[in-house]
PDB file of C-alpha atoms in Angstrom:
ATOM      1  CA  UNK J   1     -18.100 -44.561  21.164  1.00 52.00           C
ATOM      2  CA  UNK J   2     -15.887 -42.364  23.217  1.00 58.00           C
ATOM      3  CA  UNK J   3     -12.972 -43.583  21.755  1.00 54.00           C
ATOM      4  CA  UNK J   4     -14.124 -42.849  18.052  1.00 56.00           C
ATOM      5  CA  UNK J   5     -15.159 -39.318  19.265  1.00 51.00           C
ATOM      6  CA  UNK J   6     -12.084 -38.571  21.018  1.00 48.00           C
ATOM      7  CA  UNK J   7      -9.805 -40.283  17.515  1.00 53.00           C
ATOM      8  CA  UNK J   8     -11.852 -38.223  15.229  1.00 50.00           C
ATOM      9  CA  UNK J   9     -10.925 -34.964  17.050  1.00 48.00           C
ATOM     10  CA  UNK J  10      -7.108 -35.805  17.454  1.00 49.00           C
ATOM     11  CA  UNK J  11      -6.872 -36.599  13.473  1.00 49.00           C
ATOM     12  CA  UNK J  12      -9.254 -33.027  12.831  1.00 56.00           C
ATOM     13  CA  UNK J  13      -6.493 -31.473  15.628  1.00 49.00           C
ATOM     14  CA  UNK J  14      -3.403 -32.995  13.701  1.00 46.00           C
ATOM     15  CA  UNK J  15      -4.763 -32.180  10.016  1.00 47.00           C
ATOM     16  CA  UNK J  16      -5.533 -28.552  11.212  1.00 47.00           C
ATOM     17  CA  UNK J  17      -2.122 -27.770  13.313  1.00 47.00           C
ATOM     18  CA  UNK J  18      -0.064 -29.560  10.411  1.00 51.00           C
ATOM     19  CA  UNK J  19      -1.325 -27.350   7.532  1.00 51.00           C
ATOM     20  CA  UNK J  20       1.177 -24.961   6.808  1.00 50.00           C
ATOM     21  CA  UNK J  21       0.845 -21.430   5.512  1.00 50.00           C
ATOM     22  CA  UNK J  22       3.223 -20.099   2.871  1.00 48.00           C
ATOM     23  CA  UNK J  23       3.514 -16.722   2.170  1.00 48.00           C
ATOM     24  CA  UNK J  24       1.890 -15.753  -1.041  1.00 49.00           C
ATOM     25  CA  UNK J  25       3.735 -14.580  -4.168  1.00 47.00           C
ATOM     26  CA  UNK J  26       6.866 -13.953  -1.794  1.00 44.00           C
ATOM     27  CA  UNK J  27       8.809 -13.413  -4.910  1.00 46.00           C
ATOM     28  CA  UNK J  28       7.074 -10.645  -6.404  1.00 46.00           C
ATOM     29  CA  UNK J  29       8.851  -8.214  -4.889  1.00 42.00           C
ATOM     30  CA  UNK J  30      12.336  -8.625  -3.387  1.00 43.00           C
ATOM     31  CA  UNK J  31      11.669  -5.620  -0.786  1.00 45.00           C
ATOM     32  CA  UNK J  32       8.199  -6.853   0.156  1.00 43.00           C
ATOM     33  CA  UNK J  33       7.675  -7.265   3.852  1.00 42.00           C
ATOM     34  CA  UNK J  34       5.302  -9.900   4.614  1.00 42.00           C
ATOM     35  CA  UNK J  35       1.946  -8.763   6.191  1.00 41.00           C
ATOM     36  CA  UNK J  36       1.806  -9.054  10.202  1.00 41.00           C
ATOM     37  CA  UNK J  37       1.197 -12.444  11.989  1.00 40.00           C
ATOM     38  CA  UNK J  38       3.115 -14.408   8.685  1.00 37.00           C
ATOM     39  CA  UNK J  39       5.615 -16.686   9.036  1.00 37.00           C
ATOM     40  CA  UNK J  40       9.283 -16.612   7.445  1.00 40.00           C
ATOM     41  CA  UNK J  41      11.497 -19.559   7.754  1.00 40.00           C
ATOM     42  CA  UNK J  42      15.286 -18.968   8.916  1.00 37.00           C
ATOM     43  CA  UNK J  43      17.661 -19.506   6.521  1.00 41.00           C
ATOM     44  CA  UNK J  44      19.974 -21.752   8.788  1.00 43.00           C
ATOM     45  CA  UNK J  45      17.337 -24.197   9.250  1.00 40.00           C
ATOM     46  CA  UNK J  46      14.433 -24.716   7.384  1.00 38.00           C
ATOM     47  CA  UNK J  47      12.250 -26.581   9.865  1.00 38.00           C
ATOM     48  CA  UNK J  48      12.325 -23.403  12.465  1.00 36.00           C
ATOM     49  CA  UNK J  49       9.693 -21.011  11.875  1.00 31.00           C
ATOM     50  CA  UNK J  50      10.292 -17.169  13.285  1.00 30.00           C
ATOM     51  CA  UNK J  51       7.303 -14.631  13.571  1.00 29.00           C
ATOM     52  CA  UNK J  52       8.313 -11.172  11.640  1.00 30.00           C
ATOM     53  CA  UNK J  53       6.704  -7.964  12.589  1.00 35.00           C
ATOM     54  CA  UNK J  54       5.841  -5.658   9.915  1.00 43.00           C
ATOM     55  CA  UNK J  55       9.259  -3.082  10.015  1.00 50.00           C
ATOM     56  CA  UNK J  56       8.000   0.654  10.107  1.00 63.00           C
ATOM     57  CA  UNK J  57      11.203   1.634   7.788  1.00 67.00           C
ATOM     58  CA  UNK J  58      10.538   5.277   8.882  1.00 85.00           C
ATOM     59  CA  UNK J  59      13.632   7.894   8.991  1.00 80.00           C
ATOM     60  CA  UNK J  60      13.860   7.427   5.187  1.00 86.00           C
ATOM     61  CA  UNK J  61      14.198   9.785   2.357  1.00 93.00           C
ATOM     62  CA  UNK J  62      10.895  10.579   0.290  1.00 94.00           C
ATOM     63  CA  UNK J  63      12.738   9.474  -2.896  1.00 94.00           C
ATOM     64  CA  UNK J  64      13.085   5.900  -0.867  1.00 94.00           C
ATOM     65  CA  UNK J  65      10.063   5.829   0.487  1.00 95.00           C
ATOM     66  CA  UNK J  66       8.246   6.869  -2.590  1.00 95.00           C
ATOM     67  CA  UNK J  67       9.994   4.064  -4.987  1.00 94.00           C
ATOM     68  CA  UNK J  68       8.595   0.978  -2.707  1.00 95.00           C
ATOM     69  CA  UNK J  69       5.450   2.984  -1.656  1.00 96.00           C
ATOM     70  CA  UNK J  70       4.999   2.856  -5.752  1.00 94.00           C
ATOM     71  CA  UNK J  71       5.432  -0.698  -6.207  1.00 92.00           C
ATOM     72  CA  UNK J  72       4.746  -2.428  -2.599  1.00 95.00           C
ATOM     73  CA  UNK J  73       1.056  -2.956  -2.449  1.00 95.00           C
ATOM     74  CA  UNK J  74       1.227  -4.374   1.166  1.00 95.00           C
ATOM     75  CA  UNK J  75       3.602  -1.479   1.867  1.00 95.00           C
ATOM     76  CA  UNK J  76       1.366   1.040   0.097  1.00 96.00           C
ATOM     77  CA  UNK J  77      -1.524   0.130   2.215  1.00 95.00           C
ATOM     78  CA  UNK J  78       0.115   0.710   5.959  1.00 95.00           C
ATOM     79  CA  UNK J  79       1.154   4.212   4.542  1.00 97.00           C
ATOM     80  CA  UNK J  80      -2.353   5.458   3.873  1.00 97.00           C
ATOM     81  CA  UNK J  81      -4.112   7.635   6.354  1.00 96.00           C
ATOM     82  CA  UNK J  82      -7.649   6.129   6.343  1.00 96.00           C
ATOM     83  CA  UNK J  83      -9.819   7.664   6.018  1.00 96.00           C
ATOM     84  CA  UNK J  84      -8.615   8.902   3.094  1.00 97.00           C
ATOM     85  CA  UNK J  85      -9.895  12.195   1.442  1.00 97.00           C
ATOM     86  CA  UNK J  86     -10.315  12.108  -2.502  1.00 97.00           C
ATOM     87  CA  UNK J  87     -11.534  15.834  -3.530  1.00 95.00           C
ATOM     88  CA  UNK J  88     -12.516  16.126  -7.592  1.00 93.00           C
ATOM     89  CA  UNK J  89     -15.005  18.448  -9.714  1.00 87.00           C
ATOM     90  CA  UNK J  90     -18.099  16.858 -10.171  1.00 84.00           C
ATOM     91  CA  UNK J  91     -18.959  19.335 -13.390  1.00 77.00           C
ATOM     92  CA  UNK J  92     -16.591  21.332 -15.700  1.00 69.00           C
ATOM     93  CA  UNK J  93     -18.874  24.130 -15.184  1.00 75.00           C
ATOM     94  CA  UNK J  94     -19.002  23.824 -11.207  1.00 75.00           C
ATOM     95  CA  UNK J  95     -16.332  25.459  -9.367  1.00 79.00           C
ATOM     96  CA  UNK J  96     -16.976  23.600  -5.922  1.00 85.00           C
ATOM     97  CA  UNK J  97     -14.964  20.490  -4.815  1.00 87.00           C
ATOM     98  CA  UNK J  98     -16.737  17.470  -3.946  1.00 92.00           C
ATOM     99  CA  UNK J  99     -15.078  15.240  -1.286  1.00 94.00           C
ATOM    100  CA  UNK J 100     -15.173  11.597  -0.598  1.00 96.00           C
ATOM    101  CA  UNK J 101     -13.229   9.248   1.616  1.00 96.00           C
ATOM    102  CA  UNK J 102     -12.044   6.382   0.998  1.00 96.00           C
ATOM    103  CA  UNK J 103     -12.002   3.606   3.672  1.00 96.00           C
ATOM    104  CA  UNK J 104      -9.162   0.809   4.277  1.00 95.00           C
ATOM    105  CA  UNK J 105     -11.613  -1.590   3.449  1.00 95.00           C
ATOM    106  CA  UNK J 106     -12.304  -0.303   0.150  1.00 96.00           C
ATOM    107  CA  UNK J 107      -8.827   0.915  -0.797  1.00 96.00           C
ATOM    108  CA  UNK J 108      -7.117  -0.651  -3.793  1.00 95.00           C
ATOM    109  CA  UNK J 109      -3.556  -0.425  -4.910  1.00 95.00           C
ATOM    110  CA  UNK J 110      -2.788   2.885  -7.070  1.00 93.00           C
ATOM    111  CA  UNK J 111       0.125   1.945  -9.616  1.00 90.00           C
ATOM    112  CA  UNK J 112       2.713   5.093  -9.308  1.00 90.00           C
ATOM    113  CA  UNK J 113       5.438   3.444 -10.909  1.00 86.00           C
ATOM    114  CA  UNK J 114       7.284   4.951 -13.463  1.00 78.00           C
ATOM    115  CA  UNK J 115       6.931   2.481 -16.008  1.00 75.00           C
ATOM    116  CA  UNK J 116       3.407   1.923 -15.460  1.00 73.00           C
ATOM    117  CA  UNK J 117       1.962   0.784 -19.098  1.00 68.00           C
ATOM    118  CA  UNK J 118      -1.479   2.668 -17.916  1.00 65.00           C
ATOM    119  CA  UNK J 119       0.492   5.646 -17.814  1.00 65.00           C
ATOM    120  CA  UNK J 120       2.562   5.472 -20.816  1.00 66.00           C
ATOM    121  CA  UNK J 121       3.613   8.316 -22.721  1.00 74.00           C
ATOM    122  CA  UNK J 122       0.198  10.647 -22.427  1.00 83.00           C
ATOM    123  CA  UNK J 123       1.312  11.941 -18.954  1.00 86.00           C
ATOM    124  CA  UNK J 124       4.097  13.891 -17.227  1.00 88.00           C
ATOM    125  CA  UNK J 125       5.299  13.119 -13.574  1.00 89.00           C
ATOM    126  CA  UNK J 126       6.397  15.830 -11.028  1.00 93.00           C
ATOM    127  CA  UNK J 127       6.915  16.249  -7.562  1.00 95.00           C
ATOM    128  CA  UNK J 128       6.399  19.505  -5.273  1.00 97.00           C
ATOM    129  CA  UNK J 129       8.245  19.908  -1.929  1.00 96.00           C
ATOM    130  CA  UNK J 130       6.187  22.068   0.473  1.00 90.00           C
ATOM    131  CA  UNK J 131       8.132  21.768   3.928  1.00 87.00           C
ATOM    132  CA  UNK J 132       7.250  18.158   5.335  1.00 89.00           C
ATOM    133  CA  UNK J 133       4.429  17.615   2.613  1.00 96.00           C
ATOM    134  CA  UNK J 134       5.089  16.258  -1.078  1.00 97.00           C
ATOM    135  CA  UNK J 135       3.065  16.562  -3.838  1.00 97.00           C
ATOM    136  CA  UNK J 136       3.232  13.799  -6.882  1.00 96.00           C
ATOM    137  CA  UNK J 137       2.037  15.829  -9.841  1.00 95.00           C
ATOM    138  CA  UNK J 138       0.245  13.304 -12.749  1.00 92.00           C
ATOM    139  CA  UNK J 139      -0.561  15.754 -15.284  1.00 92.00           C
ATOM    140  CA  UNK J 140      -1.944  14.489 -18.643  1.00 90.00           C
ATOM    141  CA  UNK J 141      -0.708  15.529 -22.118  1.00 89.00           C
ATOM    142  CA  UNK J 142      -3.858  16.850 -23.888  1.00 89.00           C
ATOM    143  CA  UNK J 143      -6.333  15.344 -22.276  1.00 89.00           C
ATOM    144  CA  UNK J 144      -7.181  17.055 -19.304  1.00 89.00           C
ATOM    145  CA  UNK J 145      -6.205  15.034 -16.746  1.00 90.00           C
ATOM    146  CA  UNK J 146      -4.365  16.768 -13.196  1.00 94.00           C
ATOM    147  CA  UNK J 147      -3.895  14.451 -10.188  1.00 95.00           C
ATOM    148  CA  UNK J 148      -2.287  15.513  -7.138  1.00 97.00           C
ATOM    149  CA  UNK J 149      -1.231  12.612  -4.943  1.00 97.00           C
ATOM    150  CA  UNK J 150      -0.230  14.987  -1.222  1.00 98.00           C
ATOM    151  CA  UNK J 151       2.109  12.763   1.046  1.00 98.00           C
ATOM    152  CA  UNK J 152       3.123  14.396   4.226  1.00 97.00           C
ATOM    153  CA  UNK J 153       5.243  13.325   6.896  1.00 94.00           C
ATOM    154  CA  UNK J 154       4.225  12.213  10.287  1.00 91.00           C
ATOM    155  CA  UNK J 155       6.382  10.924  13.217  1.00 89.00           C
ATOM    156  CA  UNK J 156       9.153  10.831  10.602  1.00 90.00           C
ATOM    157  CA  UNK J 157       6.938   8.469   8.310  1.00 94.00           C
ATOM    158  CA  UNK J 158       5.633   9.281   4.848  1.00 96.00           C
ATOM    159  CA  UNK J 159       2.301   8.957   4.704  1.00 97.00           C
ATOM    160  CA  UNK J 160      -0.319   9.361   1.650  1.00 98.00           C
ATOM    161  CA  UNK J 161      -2.941  11.583   3.036  1.00 98.00           C
ATOM    162  CA  UNK J 162      -5.275  12.909  -0.046  1.00 98.00           C
ATOM    163  CA  UNK J 163      -5.536  12.835  -3.628  1.00 97.00           C
ATOM    164  CA  UNK J 164      -6.582  15.439  -5.512  1.00 97.00           C
ATOM    165  CA  UNK J 165      -8.233  15.156  -9.028  1.00 95.00           C
ATOM    166  CA  UNK J 166      -8.565  18.678 -10.627  1.00 93.00           C
ATOM    167  CA  UNK J 167      -8.981  16.777 -14.307  1.00 89.00           C
ATOM    168  CA  UNK J 168     -11.452  18.696 -16.918  1.00 82.00           C
TER     169      UNK J 168
END
């Protein structure tokens, strides 16, 4: 009886440790960095696995940061200061701003790419620099949309710190 239990335990352990996890959608973005605790095959020998850490990628220009932030959902989530402040007007007739906060667990990717099909020809995009702050404006053409994404630099890293929706 003990021999059977021992055999079952050994088989379960072998099955658990022989399962190999491949990164999901590793070809989706050539510049995407795999999340922490992931594994990457070594180029020289595919049987060797190397632990990779999430690179912080600071000391980059805002343009380089934003291109990656706009297209890479994993990177984007690492560069949002949580809780993220969302300010908006509840009513067109009321001038007071309402403020909500978005927690990391409820945050979802915001597609800010230039060729985003959701934006189409109905919007204009512009940037405004204010010292260590950069504002990204998404302005609707004849539709009342005005959303500002506020990015600030902290310890040489850019972060999304606030979303201001002034749409009417």
